[in-house]
Amino acid sequence: MECSEAVKLFDQPAITLATVDITSDLKSFQFENGVDISHWHLLPLRERSKGLMVTACAHAVFFCKLLHAMRKEKGKKSCIGSGMSRLFLGHHREWLKVGIIGGGHTGRQLALALKELSGIPAEDIHISTRRPETLKDLQELGMDCFYNNRRVVAWADVIFLCCLPSHLPSLCSELRTHLPESCIVYSLVSAVPIPRLKLLLSHNSILRPKYQFQSELQGFKWGTQGTTIAALQDKDAVQATCPWSPRGGITVNATWFESVAYAALNCCKAWSLTHRESLEVLNDVIMRPLARNQEQTAYPLFERENFINKTFASSMAEDEAFPWFDLTVVQSKETPLSRLLAGSPELRDTLAQVYCAFFGASLEKRGEHCLVVSSGT
């Protein structure tokens, strides 16, 4: 072929390398398909990859389900407080709005997990991707898929970053002036630490779970087949993802739950709740349902001193809101909540039970308290 002919060929709109998905028909990239015998030596890596995907999706679902439940609880209390009838409560719409940037494997799996397991309606999950035409199956489920990053961050309460690390600088440059202060950014982008994200986005409401593989798997095998949704509907798999009792060989940094809790309080501040109302909503969603299910008469409740120092707590007025917490600092320094969790195995056990209950599972006790997870790197 002549050089000029080659140039003409690649100048044609129909042959654009950026729109070619070379992995679309490679079944070996999909967990639900088997592995050829010649590739069996790669099974441990594939199992780790699946375990990491399931664990990351489980933690993201827990986070969104927590905020979603708190938002509905806040809406319910507001209706009752204003004298609205119970008939109206059934039509009072207080859903969490979730945006996902990136429609690759991670973004797709996360979207499906949120739709099936978080309780958030499909129409309140929006995905911004360069190739929305590849997500027709998600659109058929009711999700809005398009390519407009600024639009999705301006709309969403929570944004999940599921893009490639190489795309992050340009993406952040586009978003940094359009990101509302109250929007929580949850990064699933590997190899980009929180300080770098904070610098790129000029934003402090950022969560980034850090995962670490243990040297040996303990008690649970992820396998290489089945979908992420199927795994998260299995009791043993849910238990394997529990941050306080990881049995699948994958640990998350200890500050992950702390950042989740402080992010929840930031949401309460954005909803104009006082610190007492914030704690009531948090306890109503996390602690009290577990106590009712287990018919307990005594159970732990979060107090304001668990999140701020005692001196500041004693000076707060009754109608004062919690301060705005910098989530990037929460994940890098010791907090009152981190000290509480480190010194209370019983609370860690309770939270492990709460986590599993969010997925409709129960955590089997093994005669010892759950351990605090590795700090990771």
XYZ file of N, CA and C in Angstrom, residues 118-242:
375
model
N -27.786 -0.976 46.224
C -27.746 0.211 47.088
C -29.118 0.764 47.429
N -30.132 0.386 46.646
C -31.454 0.970 46.844
C -31.646 2.269 46.101
N -30.611 2.751 45.414
C -30.704 3.988 44.645
C -31.351 3.685 43.293
N -32.388 4.402 42.897
C -33.027 4.138 41.597
C -32.043 4.326 40.445
N -32.236 3.562 39.389
C -31.335 3.622 38.236
C -31.274 5.019 37.637
N -32.388 5.734 37.652
C -32.392 7.068 37.034
C -31.565 8.080 37.828
N -31.168 7.731 39.044
C -30.318 8.608 39.847
C -28.865 8.156 39.819
N -28.520 7.350 38.832
C -27.129 6.969 38.580
C -26.790 7.439 37.169
N -25.902 8.406 37.059
C -25.501 8.958 35.772
C -24.040 8.604 35.501
N -23.739 8.275 34.256
C -22.390 7.876 33.864
C -21.908 8.768 32.736
N -20.736 9.357 32.936
C -20.115 10.153 31.879
C -18.921 9.380 31.333
N -18.945 9.090 30.051
C -17.888 8.319 29.415
C -17.703 8.794 27.985
N -16.511 8.614 27.460
C -16.245 9.033 26.092
C -17.019 8.193 25.079
N -17.460 7.024 25.493
C -18.168 6.145 24.561
C -19.499 5.674 25.165
N -20.446 6.579 25.329
C -21.733 6.187 25.913
C -22.478 5.149 25.083
N -22.156 5.045 23.795
C -22.849 4.062 22.951
C -22.529 2.630 23.348
N -21.452 2.425 24.118
C -21.101 1.066 24.560
C -21.870 0.646 25.813
N -22.655 1.545 26.380
C -23.363 1.271 27.629
C -24.870 1.170 27.413
N -25.267 0.636 26.261
C -26.695 0.529 25.963
C -27.425 -0.349 26.964
N -26.743 -1.384 27.473
C -27.383 -2.251 28.459
C -27.698 -1.501 29.745
N -26.815 -0.583 30.151
C -27.076 0.211 31.344
C -28.170 1.240 31.087
N -28.204 1.799 29.893
C -29.272 2.734 29.538
C -30.626 2.042 29.542
N -30.650 0.801 29.104
C -31.905 0.044 29.113
C -32.388 -0.225 30.531
N -31.459 -0.223 31.503
C -31.831 -0.397 32.910
C -32.332 0.899 33.539
N -32.208 2.013 32.806
C -32.711 3.287 33.299
C -31.642 4.291 33.669
N -30.354 3.940 33.524
C -29.279 4.873 33.843
C -29.063 5.841 32.690
N -28.662 7.049 33.041
C -28.398 8.083 32.040
C -26.912 8.057 31.706
N -26.564 7.749 30.463
C -25.168 7.641 30.029
C -24.904 8.680 28.945
N -23.874 9.472 29.127
C -23.566 10.547 28.193
C -22.090 10.911 28.344
N -21.631 11.874 27.594
C -20.256 12.350 27.727
C -20.253 13.835 28.023
N -20.302 14.148 29.321
C -20.263 15.536 29.777
C -19.865 15.517 31.254
N -18.570 15.575 31.507
C -18.060 15.469 32.871
C -18.519 16.620 33.757
N -18.559 17.821 33.211
C -18.983 18.977 34.005
C -20.447 18.845 34.424
N -21.237 18.330 33.531
C -22.668 18.165 33.828
C -22.886 17.176 34.958
N -22.140 16.094 34.968
C -22.372 15.066 35.981
C -21.884 15.527 37.356
N -20.770 16.268 37.440
C -20.297 16.715 38.752
C -21.177 17.833 39.308
N -21.769 18.642 38.431
C -22.667 19.699 38.895
C -23.975 19.124 39.437
N -24.327 17.921 38.996
C -25.595 17.299 39.379
C -25.477 16.375 40.587
N -24.373 15.664 40.720
C -24.274 14.542 41.658
C -23.929 14.972 43.079
N -24.360 14.142 44.041
C -23.933 14.271 45.437
C -22.603 13.551 45.652
N -22.429 12.445 44.949
C -21.211 11.639 45.041
C -20.716 11.351 43.631
N -19.418 11.528 43.411
C -18.802 11.231 42.121
C -17.766 10.136 42.301
N -17.861 9.085 41.495
C -16.856 8.028 41.485
C -15.941 8.235 40.286
N -14.640 8.309 40.549
C -13.665 8.403 39.477
C -13.215 6.992 39.107
N -13.525 6.585 37.890
C -13.194 5.234 37.419
C -12.413 5.296 36.101
N -11.654 6.354 35.925
C -10.904 6.523 34.685
C -9.499 5.951 34.828
N -8.725 5.992 33.761
C -7.337 5.557 33.812
C -6.486 6.619 34.498
N -5.421 6.214 35.198
C -4.543 7.212 35.840
C -4.001 8.247 34.871
N -3.717 7.843 33.637
C -3.172 8.773 32.653
C -4.173 9.849 32.243
N -5.476 9.580 32.436
C -6.509 10.551 32.068
C -6.817 11.528 33.196
N -6.325 11.233 34.392
C -6.749 12.003 35.566
C -6.327 13.471 35.535
N -5.092 13.812 35.168
C -4.720 15.244 35.169
C -5.625 16.105 34.296
N -5.887 15.673 33.076
C -6.746 16.470 32.194
C -8.182 16.496 32.703
N -8.649 15.382 33.273
C -10.002 15.330 33.824
C -10.150 16.304 34.988
N -9.189 16.292 35.894
C -9.252 17.176 37.053
C -9.163 18.637 36.641
N -8.352 18.924 35.630
C -8.254 20.291 35.124
C -9.598 20.772 34.604
N -10.351 19.871 34.016
C -11.674 20.214 33.502
C -12.679 20.419 34.619
N -12.553 19.649 35.718
C -13.579 19.634 36.746
C -13.365 20.612 37.885
N -12.138 21.010 38.128
C -11.810 21.704 39.378
C -12.613 22.987 39.602
N -13.008 23.676 38.566
C -13.787 24.909 38.734
C -15.289 24.670 38.678
N -15.695 23.423 38.497
C -17.123 23.102 38.391
C -17.590 22.150 39.494
N -16.706 21.822 40.429
C -17.007 20.833 41.455
C -17.583 21.523 42.688
N -18.850 21.293 43.039
C -19.430 21.912 44.235
C -18.710 21.444 45.500
N -18.617 22.308 46.494
C -17.922 21.964 47.732
C -18.536 20.739 48.399
N -19.850 20.607 48.306
C -20.538 19.519 48.996
C -20.442 18.184 48.265
N -19.967 18.190 47.023
C -19.877 16.942 46.251
C -18.710 16.105 46.758
N -18.963 14.850 47.042
C -17.929 13.939 47.538
C -17.331 13.185 46.361
N -16.025 13.236 46.245
C -15.309 12.524 45.192
C -14.743 11.240 45.781
N -15.117 10.121 45.221
C -14.669 8.803 45.674
C -13.823 8.216 44.549
N -12.520 8.140 44.783
C -11.606 7.748 43.711
C -11.292 6.256 43.746
N -11.517 5.605 42.604
C -11.109 4.213 42.414
C -9.958 4.138 41.409
N -9.281 5.268 41.235
C -8.135 5.330 40.329
C -6.885 4.886 41.085
N -6.226 3.867 40.600
C -5.049 3.338 41.283
C -3.851 4.245 41.072
N -2.910 4.172 41.992
C -1.595 4.825 41.870
C -1.626 6.347 41.960
N -2.762 6.937 42.307
C -2.829 8.390 42.478
C -3.254 8.666 43.918
N -2.321 9.079 44.791
C -2.629 9.266 46.213
C -3.492 10.492 46.475
N -4.018 10.563 47.678
C -4.938 11.643 48.052
C -4.300 13.031 47.945
N -3.060 13.244 48.426
C -2.486 14.592 48.270
C -2.442 15.058 46.823
N -2.133 14.144 45.916
C -2.109 14.483 44.500
C -3.512 14.812 43.995
N -4.502 14.037 44.405
C -5.882 14.303 44.009
C -6.355 15.658 44.528
N -6.004 15.947 45.781
C -6.399 17.229 46.374
C -5.799 18.390 45.598
N -4.550 18.239 45.206
C -3.883 19.287 44.438
C -4.515 19.445 43.056
N -4.807 18.322 42.405
C -5.358 18.373 41.052
C -6.769 18.958 41.021
N -7.566 18.646 42.061
C -8.969 19.047 42.069
C -9.239 20.327 42.856
N -8.271 20.761 43.687
C -8.510 21.891 44.597
C -9.779 21.623 45.411
N -9.842 20.450 45.996
C -11.059 19.961 46.655
C -10.626 19.121 47.849
N -11.386 19.166 48.955
C -10.995 18.379 50.131
C -11.992 17.292 50.522
N -13.095 17.177 49.784
C -14.054 16.096 50.057
C -13.741 14.908 49.147
N -12.631 14.241 49.453
C -12.144 13.150 48.614
C -11.942 11.894 49.466
N -12.465 10.784 48.997
C -12.209 9.474 49.612
C -11.438 8.619 48.627
N -10.446 7.917 49.140
C -9.719 6.990 48.285
C -9.350 5.750 49.103
N -10.065 4.650 48.911
C -9.689 3.421 49.620
C -8.350 2.902 49.107
N -7.514 2.403 50.008
C -6.215 1.845 49.633
C -6.217 0.362 50.003
N -6.069 -0.476 49.002
C -6.167 -1.919 49.208
C -4.787 -2.565 49.209
N -4.692 -3.631 49.974
C -3.435 -4.344 50.100
C -3.731 -5.844 50.149
N -2.929 -6.616 49.443
C -3.083 -8.065 49.457
C -2.265 -8.657 50.589
N -2.894 -9.575 51.325
C -2.153 -10.324 52.329
C -1.304 -11.376 51.625
N -0.280 -11.842 52.312
C 0.618 -12.822 51.701
C -0.095 -14.126 51.405
N -1.089 -14.454 52.227
C -1.840 -15.691 52.027
C -3.329 -15.417 52.210
N -4.134 -16.038 51.356
C -5.583 -15.938 51.513
C -6.007 -16.726 52.733
N -7.018 -16.202 53.463
C -7.454 -16.840 54.691
C -8.939 -17.145 54.631
N -9.253 -18.396 54.418
C -10.615 -18.862 54.612
C -11.580 -18.650 53.471
N -11.234 -17.888 52.439
C -12.174 -17.662 51.352
C -11.429 -17.585 50.031
N -11.975 -18.244 49.016
C -11.406 -18.221 47.671
C -12.362 -17.466 46.760
N -11.829 -16.477 46.051
C -12.675 -15.673 45.184
C -13.093 -16.418 43.926
N -12.272 -17.360 43.486
C -12.574 -18.048 42.243
C -12.345 -17.132 41.058
N -12.669 -17.626 39.891
C -12.454 -16.830 38.676
C -13.710 -16.705 37.829
N -14.822 -17.247 38.294
C -16.057 -17.183 37.520
C -17.148 -16.493 38.325
N -18.197 -16.085 37.637
C -19.305 -15.398 38.288
C -19.135 -13.893 38.244
N -20.224 -13.181 38.370
C -20.224 -11.726 38.274
C -20.022 -11.084 39.643
N -19.729 -9.796 39.621
C -19.592 -9.036 40.858
C -20.903 -9.024 41.630
N -22.008 -8.877 40.927
C -23.320 -8.863 41.579
C -23.577 -10.188 42.278
N -23.289 -11.283 41.596
C -23.504 -12.599 42.197
C -22.663 -12.764 43.452
N -21.425 -12.273 43.414
C -20.552 -12.384 44.581
C -21.118 -11.611 45.767
N -21.647 -10.425 45.502
C -22.148 -9.596 46.595
C -23.528 -10.034 47.080
N -24.086 -11.041 46.441
C -25.315 -11.645 46.943
C -25.032 -12.949 47.677
N -23.747 -13.257 47.842
C -23.317 -14.451 48.547
C -22.800 -14.065 49.937
N -23.317 -14.702 50.966
C -22.972 -14.340 52.342
C -21.479 -14.455 52.604
N -20.868 -15.514 52.150
C -19.446 -15.717 52.407
C -18.596 -14.653 51.718
N -18.967 -14.272 50.508
C -18.218 -13.239 49.790
C -18.364 -11.894 50.481
N -19.562 -11.582 50.950
C -19.772 -10.327 51.680
C -18.905 -10.289 52.927
N -18.889 -11.391 53.663
C -18.044 -11.455 54.852
C -16.577 -11.274 54.504
N -16.166 -11.788 53.342
C -14.769 -11.677 52.926
C -14.381 -10.231 52.626
N -15.357 -9.373 52.299
C -15.065 -7.969 52.006
C -15.163 -7.083 53.241
N -15.559 -7.627 54.383
C -15.781 -6.817 55.588
C -14.479 -6.129 56.017
